[in-house]
Coordinates of C-alpha atoms in Angstrom, one line a residue:
M24 CA 50.5 -31.2 -9.1
M25 CA 50.8 -34.4 -7.1
Q26 CA 50.4 -32.4 -3.8
Q27 CA 47.3 -30.8 -5.3
D28 CA 45.8 -34.2 -6.2
A29 CA 46.7 -35.6 -2.8
G30 CA 44.6 -32.8 -1.2
L31 CA 41.8 -33.1 -3.7
A32 CA 41.1 -36.8 -3.2
P33 CA 40.3 -36.6 0.6
A34 CA 38.1 -33.6 0.0
R35 CA 36.1 -35.4 -2.6
R36 CA 35.8 -38.5 -0.4
A37 CA 34.7 -36.4 2.5
F38 CA 32.0 -34.7 0.4
W39 CA 30.5 -37.8 -1.1
A40 CA 30.6 -39.6 2.3
M41 CA 28.7 -36.7 3.8
F42 CA 26.4 -36.6 0.8
W43 CA 25.3 -40.2 1.1
F44 CA 25.3 -40.4 4.8
T45 CA 23.2 -37.3 5.3
L46 CA 20.8 -38.4 2.6
M47 CA 20.3 -41.7 4.3
L48 CA 20.0 -39.9 7.6
K49 CA 17.3 -37.7 6.2
V50 CA 15.4 -40.6 4.8
G51 CA 15.4 -42.2 8.2
L52 CA 14.2 -39.0 9.9
A53 CA 11.6 -38.4 7.3
A54 CA 10.2 -42.0 7.7
G55 CA 10.4 -42.1 11.5
F56 CA 9.8 -38.6 12.9
P57 CA 6.2 -38.0 13.9
M58 CA 4.1 -35.7 11.8
T59 CA 4.3 -32.2 13.2
G60 CA 1.5 -29.7 13.6
D61 CA 2.7 -27.3 10.9
E62 CA 3.3 -30.2 8.4
A63 CA -0.2 -31.5 9.1
F64 CA -1.7 -28.0 8.6
F65 CA 0.1 -27.6 5.2
Y66 CA -1.0 -31.1 4.3
Q67 CA -4.6 -29.9 4.3
W68 CA -3.5 -27.4 1.7
G69 CA -2.7 -30.3 -0.5
V70 CA -6.0 -32.0 0.2
Y71 CA -7.8 -28.8 -0.9
P72 CA -5.7 -27.3 -3.7
A73 CA -6.3 -23.6 -4.3
L74 CA -4.7 -20.5 -5.8
G75 CA -3.7 -19.4 -2.3
Y76 CA -4.1 -20.1 1.4
S77 CA -4.7 -18.3 4.6
D78 CA -1.1 -17.5 5.7
H79 CA 1.1 -17.9 2.7
P80 CA 1.2 -18.3 -1.1
P81 CA 0.2 -21.7 -2.5
M82 CA 3.4 -23.5 -3.6
V83 CA 3.7 -26.0 -0.7
G84 CA 0.0 -26.8 -1.1
W85 CA 0.6 -27.6 -4.8
L86 CA 3.6 -29.7 -3.9
L87 CA 1.7 -31.7 -1.4
A88 CA -1.2 -32.1 -3.7
V89 CA 1.2 -34.0 -6.0
L90 CA 3.1 -35.9 -3.4
R91 CA -0.1 -37.3 -1.7
Q92 CA -1.0 -38.9 -5.0
V93 CA 2.0 -41.2 -4.4
S94 CA 1.3 -41.9 -0.7
E95 CA 0.1 -40.1 2.4
H96 CA 3.0 -41.7 4.4
P97 CA 5.3 -39.0 6.0
L98 CA 8.2 -40.3 4.0
A99 CA 6.4 -39.7 0.7
L100 CA 5.2 -36.3 1.8
R101 CA 8.7 -35.3 2.9
S102 CA 10.5 -36.9 0.0
F103 CA 11.0 -33.7 -2.0
T104 CA 12.2 -31.8 1.1
L105 CA 14.9 -34.3 2.0
L106 CA 16.4 -33.9 -1.4
V107 CA 16.6 -30.1 -1.2
T108 CA 19.8 -29.5 0.8
S109 CA 21.6 -32.4 -0.9
A110 CA 20.9 -30.7 -4.2
I111 CA 22.0 -27.3 -2.8
A112 CA 25.3 -28.8 -1.7
L113 CA 25.9 -29.9 -5.2
G114 CA 25.2 -26.4 -6.4
V115 CA 27.7 -24.9 -3.9
V116 CA 30.4 -27.3 -5.1
D117 CA 29.5 -26.6 -8.7
L118 CA 29.8 -22.8 -8.4
A119 CA 32.9 -22.9 -6.3
R120 CA 34.7 -25.3 -8.7
R121 CA 33.8 -22.9 -11.6
W122 CA 35.4 -19.9 -10.0
L123 CA 38.3 -21.2 -7.9
P124 CA 41.7 -21.8 -9.4
A125 CA 42.6 -25.4 -10.1
E126 CA 45.0 -25.6 -7.2
R127 CA 42.1 -24.7 -4.8
E128 CA 39.5 -27.1 -6.1
A129 CA 39.6 -29.1 -2.9
T130 CA 38.1 -26.0 -1.2
A131 CA 34.9 -26.4 -3.3
W132 CA 34.4 -30.0 -2.0
W133 CA 35.2 -29.1 1.6
A134 CA 32.6 -26.2 1.3
G135 CA 30.0 -28.7 0.2
A136 CA 30.9 -31.0 3.0
V137 CA 30.6 -28.2 5.6
Y138 CA 27.2 -27.3 4.3
L139 CA 26.0 -30.9 4.5
A140 CA 27.4 -31.2 8.1
M141 CA 25.4 -28.2 9.3
P142 CA 22.5 -29.5 11.5
W143 CA 20.0 -27.4 9.7
S144 CA 21.0 -29.0 6.5
W145 CA 20.4 -32.7 7.5
L146 CA 17.5 -31.7 9.7
F147 CA 15.8 -30.1 6.7
V148 CA 13.2 -32.9 6.2
L149 CA 9.9 -31.5 7.4
V150 CA 7.6 -30.4 4.6
T151 CA 6.6 -26.8 5.2
T152 CA 6.5 -23.5 3.2
D153 CA 10.3 -23.4 3.6
T154 CA 10.6 -26.5 1.4
P155 CA 9.8 -24.8 -2.0
L156 CA 11.1 -21.4 -0.7
V157 CA 14.6 -22.7 -0.1
F158 CA 14.6 -24.8 -3.3
F159 CA 13.5 -22.0 -5.6
M160 CA 15.7 -19.4 -3.9
A161 CA 18.7 -21.6 -4.4
L162 CA 17.8 -22.2 -8.1
S163 CA 17.3 -18.5 -8.6
A164 CA 20.6 -17.5 -7.0
W165 CA 22.5 -20.2 -9.0
C166 CA 21.1 -18.8 -12.2
F167 CA 21.8 -15.2 -11.2
L168 CA 25.4 -16.1 -10.4
R169 CA 25.8 -18.0 -13.7
A170 CA 24.5 -14.9 -15.5
E171 CA 27.1 -12.7 -13.7
A172 CA 30.0 -15.1 -14.3
A173 CA 29.0 -15.3 -18.0
G174 CA 29.1 -11.5 -18.5
G175 CA 25.4 -10.9 -18.2
R176 CA 23.6 -13.5 -20.3
P177 CA 19.9 -12.7 -20.6
G178 CA 18.8 -16.3 -20.5
W179 CA 20.3 -16.9 -17.0
Y180 CA 18.8 -13.7 -15.8
A181 CA 15.4 -14.8 -17.1
L182 CA 15.6 -18.1 -15.2
A183 CA 16.7 -16.2 -12.1
G184 CA 13.6 -14.1 -12.3
L185 CA 11.3 -17.0 -13.0
F186 CA 12.6 -19.0 -10.0
V187 CA 12.6 -16.0 -7.6
G188 CA 8.9 -15.6 -8.7
L189 CA 8.2 -19.2 -7.8
A190 CA 10.0 -18.7 -4.5
F191 CA 7.7 -15.7 -3.9
L192 CA 4.8 -18.1 -4.5
S193 CA 6.2 -20.1 -1.7
K194 CA 6.8 -17.3 0.9
Y195 CA 7.1 -13.6 0.8
F196 CA 10.6 -13.6 2.2
A197 CA 11.8 -14.5 -1.3
A198 CA 11.4 -10.8 -2.1
L199 CA 14.6 -10.2 -0.1
L200 CA 16.6 -12.2 -2.6
G201 CA 15.1 -10.0 -5.4
L202 CA 16.0 -6.9 -3.4
A203 CA 19.5 -8.3 -3.0
Y204 CA 19.8 -8.6 -6.8
A205 CA 18.7 -5.0 -7.1
A206 CA 21.2 -3.8 -4.5
Y207 CA 24.0 -5.5 -6.3
V208 CA 23.1 -4.4 -9.8
L209 CA 22.4 -0.8 -8.7
G210 CA 25.5 -0.7 -6.5
W211 CA 28.1 -2.4 -8.6
R212 CA 26.6 -3.3 -12.0
R213 CA 24.8 -0.3 -13.3
D214 CA 25.8 -1.2 -16.8
R215 CA 23.5 -4.2 -16.5
W216 CA 20.5 -2.2 -15.2
W217 CA 18.3 -3.8 -17.8
A218 CA 18.7 -7.1 -15.9
L219 CA 16.3 -5.9 -13.2
P220 CA 13.2 -5.2 -15.3
W221 CA 14.1 -8.3 -17.4
M222 CA 14.1 -10.5 -14.3
F223 CA 10.9 -8.8 -13.0
L224 CA 9.2 -9.6 -16.2
F225 CA 9.7 -13.3 -15.6
A226 CA 8.7 -13.1 -11.9
L227 CA 5.6 -11.1 -12.8
P228 CA 3.2 -14.0 -13.5
S229 CA 3.8 -15.4 -9.9
I230 CA 3.3 -11.9 -8.4
A231 CA 0.2 -11.3 -10.4
L232 CA -1.3 -14.7 -9.4
N233 CA -0.8 -13.9 -5.7
L234 CA -2.2 -10.4 -6.1
Y235 CA -5.3 -11.9 -7.8
Y236 CA -5.8 -14.4 -5.0
N237 CA -5.5 -11.6 -2.3
V238 CA -7.9 -9.2 -4.0
T239 CA -10.5 -12.0 -4.3
H240 CA -9.9 -13.4 -0.7
G241 CA -9.9 -10.4 1.6
W242 CA -6.1 -9.8 1.3
T243 CA -5.6 -12.7 3.7
N244 CA -1.9 -13.1 3.0
I245 CA -1.3 -9.4 3.4
M246 CA -3.3 -9.3 6.6
F247 CA -1.3 -12.2 8.1
N248 CA 2.2 -11.2 7.0
L249 CA 2.1 -7.4 7.3
Y250 CA -0.6 -6.7 9.9
N251 CA -1.9 -9.5 12.2
R252 CA 1.5 -11.2 13.0
N253 CA 3.1 -7.8 13.7
E254 CA 0.6 -6.4 16.2
G255 CA 2.2 -5.3 19.4
S256 CA 5.7 -5.1 17.8
R257 CA 7.9 -2.4 19.4
W258 CA 11.6 -1.4 19.5
Q259 CA 13.5 -3.8 21.7
W260 CA 17.2 -4.8 21.9
Q261 CA 16.4 -8.3 23.1
T262 CA 15.1 -9.5 19.8
F263 CA 18.0 -7.9 18.0
A264 CA 20.5 -9.7 20.3
T265 CA 18.7 -13.0 19.8
Y266 CA 18.8 -12.5 16.0
V267 CA 22.6 -11.8 16.0
G268 CA 23.2 -14.9 18.1
M269 CA 20.9 -17.0 15.9
A270 CA 22.6 -15.8 12.7
L271 CA 26.1 -16.7 14.1
Y272 CA 24.7 -20.0 15.1
L273 CA 23.3 -20.8 11.7
C274 CA 26.5 -19.7 9.9
T275 CA 28.6 -21.3 12.7
P276 CA 30.9 -18.9 14.6
W277 CA 34.1 -20.6 13.4
L278 CA 33.3 -20.4 9.7
F279 CA 32.1 -16.9 10.0
W280 CA 35.2 -15.7 11.9
Q281 CA 37.6 -17.5 9.6
A282 CA 36.0 -16.1 6.5
L283 CA 35.7 -12.6 7.9
R284 CA 39.4 -12.4 8.8
A285 CA 40.6 -13.9 5.5
R286 CA 41.2 -10.5 3.9
G287 CA 42.6 -10.2 0.4
R288 CA 41.6 -13.7 -0.7
T289 CA 38.2 -12.9 -2.2
L290 CA 37.8 -13.9 -5.9
P291 CA 36.0 -11.6 -8.4
M292 CA 32.7 -13.3 -7.8
G293 CA 33.0 -12.9 -4.0
R294 CA 31.4 -9.5 -4.0
V295 CA 28.2 -10.5 -5.6
V296 CA 27.9 -13.6 -3.4
A297 CA 28.5 -11.4 -0.3
V298 CA 25.7 -9.0 -1.3
L299 CA 23.3 -11.9 -1.9
W300 CA 23.6 -13.2 1.6
G301 CA 24.7 -10.0 3.4
F302 CA 21.9 -7.7 2.3
P303 CA 19.0 -10.0 3.4
L304 CA 20.7 -10.7 6.7
A305 CA 21.1 -6.9 7.2
V306 CA 17.4 -6.4 6.5
F307 CA 16.5 -9.1 9.0
A308 CA 18.8 -7.3 11.5
L309 CA 16.7 -4.1 11.1
L310 CA 13.5 -6.0 11.5
A311 CA 14.9 -7.7 14.6
L312 CA 14.9 -4.3 16.3
R313 CA 11.1 -4.5 16.4
R314 CA 10.2 -8.2 16.3
S315 CA 11.6 -11.7 16.6
I316 CA 13.1 -13.3 13.5
G317 CA 12.4 -17.0 13.0
L318 CA 15.4 -19.2 12.5
H319 CA 13.9 -20.7 9.4
W320 CA 13.6 -17.3 7.8
V321 CA 17.4 -17.2 7.4
L322 CA 18.0 -20.7 6.1
G323 CA 17.7 -19.9 2.4
F324 CA 20.7 -17.6 2.6
V325 CA 23.1 -19.9 4.5
P326 CA 24.3 -21.7 1.3
L327 CA 25.3 -18.4 -0.2
F328 CA 27.3 -17.6 3.0
V329 CA 29.0 -21.0 2.7
L330 CA 29.9 -20.3 -0.9
W331 CA 31.3 -16.9 0.0
A332 CA 33.4 -18.5 2.7
A333 CA 34.7 -21.0 0.2
L334 CA 35.9 -18.2 -2.0
R335 CA 37.9 -16.7 0.9
L336 CA 39.4 -19.8 2.6
D337 CA 41.9 -22.5 1.8
P338 CA 41.1 -26.2 2.0
R339 CA 42.8 -26.6 5.5
A340 CA 40.6 -23.9 7.0
L341 CA 37.4 -25.5 5.6
R342 CA 38.5 -28.9 6.7
R343 CA 38.8 -27.6 10.3
A344 CA 35.4 -25.9 10.0
W345 CA 34.0 -29.2 8.8
R346 CA 35.3 -31.1 11.8
W347 CA 33.9 -28.4 14.2
T348 CA 30.6 -28.5 12.4
L349 CA 30.4 -32.3 12.7
A350 CA 30.9 -31.9 16.5
L351 CA 28.1 -29.3 16.5
S352 CA 25.7 -31.8 14.8
L353 CA 26.2 -34.6 17.2
P354 CA 24.1 -33.2 20.1
H355 CA 21.4 -32.2 17.6
L356 CA 21.2 -35.7 16.3
L357 CA 20.9 -37.1 19.8
V358 CA 18.1 -34.8 20.7
V359 CA 16.2 -35.5 17.5
A360 CA 16.6 -39.3 18.0
A361 CA 15.4 -39.0 21.6
V362 CA 12.3 -37.1 20.6
A363 CA 11.4 -39.5 17.8
W364 CA 12.4 -42.9 19.3
A365 CA 13.3 -42.8 23.0
P366 CA 10.9 -44.4 25.4
L367 CA 8.2 -42.0 26.5
A368 CA 9.1 -42.8 30.1
W369 CA 12.3 -40.8 29.5
W370 CA 10.2 -37.6 29.2
Q371 CA 7.8 -38.3 32.0
T372 CA 9.4 -35.9 34.5
T373 CA 9.8 -33.1 31.9
R374 CA 7.4 -30.5 30.5
L375 CA 7.9 -32.1 27.1
H376 CA 6.1 -35.3 28.2
E377 CA 2.6 -34.3 27.0
K378 CA 3.9 -33.0 23.7
A379 CA 6.0 -36.2 23.1
V380 CA 2.9 -38.4 23.9
F381 CA 0.7 -36.4 21.6
L382 CA 3.1 -36.5 18.7
R383 CA 3.8 -40.2 18.9
E384 CA 0.5 -41.6 20.1
V385 CA -2.0 -39.8 17.9
P386 CA -3.7 -43.0 16.6
A387 CA -4.4 -44.1 20.2
I388 CA -5.6 -40.6 21.1
L389 CA -7.8 -40.5 18.1
A390 CA -9.3 -43.9 19.0
E391 CA -10.2 -42.7 22.5
L392 CA -11.5 -39.4 21.1
Q393 CA -13.9 -41.3 18.7
R394 CA -14.9 -43.9 21.3
D395 CA -18.7 -43.8 21.8
L396 CA -18.9 -40.9 19.4
P397 CA -22.5 -40.5 18.1
A398 CA -22.9 -40.8 14.3
G399 CA -22.7 -37.4 12.6
T400 CA -20.8 -35.7 15.4
R401 CA -18.4 -33.0 14.2
L402 CA -14.9 -33.0 15.6
M403 CA -13.0 -29.8 16.6
A404 CA -9.8 -29.0 18.6
H405 CA -8.9 -26.1 20.8
A406 CA -5.9 -25.0 18.6
Y407 CA -4.6 -25.3 15.1
S408 CA -1.8 -27.7 15.8
P409 CA -3.8 -30.5 17.4
A410 CA -6.6 -29.8 14.9
A411 CA -4.3 -30.3 11.9
I412 CA -2.7 -33.5 13.4
L413 CA -6.1 -35.0 14.1
S414 CA -7.2 -34.1 10.6
Y415 CA -4.2 -35.9 9.1
Y416 CA -4.7 -39.1 11.1
S417 CA -8.5 -39.2 10.9
G418 CA -8.9 -38.4 7.2
Q419 CA -11.5 -35.7 7.9
Y420 CA -11.1 -32.0 8.3
V421 CA -11.0 -30.9 12.0
P422 CA -11.5 -27.1 12.5
V423 CA -10.3 -25.0 15.4
Y424 CA -12.9 -24.3 18.1
G425 CA -13.3 -20.7 19.2
L426 CA -11.4 -17.6 18.2
G427 CA -8.0 -19.2 17.5
R428 CA -5.0 -17.0 16.6
H429 CA -3.7 -15.1 13.6
H430 CA -1.8 -18.2 12.5
A431 CA -3.3 -20.9 10.4
R432 CA -6.7 -19.5 9.7
Q433 CA -7.6 -21.9 6.8
D434 CA -10.8 -22.6 8.6
D435 CA -12.0 -19.2 7.5
Q436 CA -11.8 -20.3 3.9
L437 CA -13.0 -23.9 4.1
V438 CA -15.6 -24.2 6.9
D439 CA -19.2 -23.0 6.7
F440 CA -20.6 -23.0 10.3
R441 CA -24.0 -22.3 9.0
A442 CA -24.2 -26.0 8.1
W443 CA -23.3 -26.9 11.7
D444 CA -26.5 -25.4 13.2
G445 CA -28.1 -27.9 15.5
Q446 CA -25.3 -30.5 15.1
R447 CA -23.4 -32.4 17.8
V448 CA -19.8 -31.3 18.3
R449 CA -17.0 -32.9 20.3
V450 CA -14.0 -30.6 21.0
F451 CA -10.5 -31.9 22.0
F452 CA -8.6 -30.1 24.7
R453 CA -5.2 -30.7 26.2
D454 CA -6.1 -29.0 29.4
P455 CA -9.1 -29.2 31.8
V456 CA -12.1 -27.4 30.4
D457 CA -14.9 -25.5 32.3
P458 CA -18.2 -26.1 30.5
A459 CA -19.8 -22.8 31.7
P460 CA -18.2 -20.4 29.1
H461 CA -19.4 -22.8 26.3
Q462 CA -23.0 -23.2 27.2
A463 CA -24.1 -20.2 25.1
W464 CA -23.1 -22.0 21.9
F465 CA -25.0 -25.3 22.6
D466 CA -28.3 -26.5 23.8
E467 CA -26.4 -28.8 26.2
V468 CA -22.8 -29.4 27.1
R469 CA -20.8 -31.9 29.1
T470 CA -17.2 -32.6 29.7
G471 CA -15.2 -35.8 29.6
Q472 CA -11.6 -37.1 29.8
F473 CA -9.4 -40.0 28.8
E474 CA -5.8 -41.1 29.3
V475 CA -3.2 -42.2 26.9
A476 CA 0.4 -43.2 28.0
G477 CA 0.0 -41.5 31.3
V478 CA -1.3 -38.2 29.9
T479 CA -4.9 -37.0 30.5
Y480 CA -6.8 -35.3 27.7
Y481 CA -10.2 -33.6 27.8
T482 CA -13.3 -33.3 25.7
L483 CA -16.2 -31.0 25.5
D484 CA -19.4 -32.5 24.1
G485 CA -22.0 -30.1 22.8
S486 CA -25.4 -31.0 21.4
G487 CA -27.5 -28.6 19.4
F488 CA -24.8 -26.2 18.1
R489 CA -26.2 -22.6 18.1
Y490 CA -24.8 -21.0 14.9
A491 CA -26.4 -17.6 15.5
A492 CA -24.8 -17.3 19.0
Y493 CA -21.4 -18.6 17.7
R494 CA -21.6 -16.1 14.8
E495 CA -22.1 -13.1 17.1
A496 CA -19.6 -14.1 19.8
V497 CA -16.8 -15.8 17.8
L498 CA -17.1 -15.3 14.0
A499 CA -17.8 -11.5 14.4
E500 CA -14.6 -11.2 16.5
V501 CA -12.7 -13.2 13.9
A502 CA -13.9 -10.7 11.2
R503 CA -12.9 -7.7 13.4
Q504 CA -9.5 -9.0 14.3
F505 CA -8.3 -10.9 11.3
H506 CA -10.3 -9.7 8.2
A507 CA -10.3 -5.9 8.7
Y508 CA -8.2 -5.2 5.6
P509 CA -6.9 -1.7 4.9
R510 CA -9.7 0.3 3.2
W511 CA -7.4 1.8 0.6
L512 CA -6.9 -1.6 -1.0
P513 CA -9.4 -2.7 -3.7
L514 CA -11.5 -5.8 -2.9
W515 CA -13.2 -8.2 -5.3
G516 CA -14.1 -10.8 -2.8
S517 CA -13.9 -12.0 0.8
P518 CA -15.3 -15.5 1.2
F519 CA -15.4 -15.5 5.0
C520 CA -17.0 -12.1 5.4
E521 CA -19.5 -12.6 2.5
R522 CA -20.4 -16.1 3.8
Y523 CA -21.4 -14.8 7.2
G524 CA -22.7 -11.4 6.2
F525 CA -20.1 -9.2 7.7
M526 CA -20.4 -6.1 5.6
D527 CA -17.4 -4.1 7.0
C528 CA -15.0 -6.6 5.4
S529 CA -17.0 -7.4 2.3
P530 CA -16.8 -5.9 -1.2
A531 CA -20.3 -4.5 -0.8
R532 CA -19.3 -2.2 2.0

């Protein structure tokens, strides 16, 4: 018993030291790291709350709508995010302590310390769609595992269904967790088949809300997630190899290898935990044969992997993994600190110089952009990331100029270019701009430039915006490329297509 207590105390100390250190580190990063393009884009969702948005379901927009009532400072907007992985670490320790024998309790604390030491745990401070996704996925999995450990209590299953539904209202990838529940129940717990429709019942309100938004908004989420972002995908081994390397990187090779070779040590709950992280990663592997898989797609399943490893390893193995993971985190911390706080001169000879200047000098860039700006002039930007960042700092909505991409098409829902007819427009560019291609959309155009911190930025000033020409050349192509929803789907509304009279993608077709 004394030997057990001697091993338990250092494990607890290591966990709580990691907990408070990484929490303070996240506070520092959240307060000091520049606002990124994706964050600024999602911030606009909070400015204009709705039942849904262009790319994803609405949860992060609702979250930001609440947080911005406290403050619009990045720390306030990121405050919920920086708490997520800390809370998840407590959940990992809690479940491991419930299931491990008393003599292996130290393993639970070391597992929590390992998770907190992972770079993607303490780097989880930016407020994006992944914030509510990872949070509600973790809550759902915790409830499902409590249900399983308790012999199938309906209350825990109901909460698991409710939270996976809220995760689905954050991002569609949450469906993979629901499918993992189904795979486990149908594969190993057929006597609890009733849990699947029971959980679905509590997830159904979230699913129904998203379906209602899509059917009344041209199926915009479906178009983005299932069609537009997958155009041009094909079978390729390179994306699969990249995914395998990325998955090992996220799980850390040493922890993955140690847990895999620790045969015969898995506790009864080990199988269900293995299915909950293994099934989704296997699905991602199949998808990787045709398209690239984002690193952030996998983040929500990493805590389940760490919990599975804890059920298979002894404290000494996890302590070694913790040390290796700390070593992995150090270069990540140095890079992040350099991006956020190193003198801009450090980046001057690299390709990152312009990006670093733009992220850190937006107020100065905005001041130059607005210098000598005639009253009533509309601001635009050449791409969604600078448009979103300029919107955040200026306090006014800055749309994307031109066709744009399949990403971040919230302009299609918010902007009415009919009201711009005859107006003055100034467009921000990061690269030199030739005025000739833009003359068709204005009565008169001229170009300009200005310099901030050694970087030159460019502007296009147009007077007398020609809405009719812009509609035919740009908006009609937007409708064709991004709003041509499958005809077998019912449609009750499409604000973009109805606003501009594009009948092919309107309910009246």
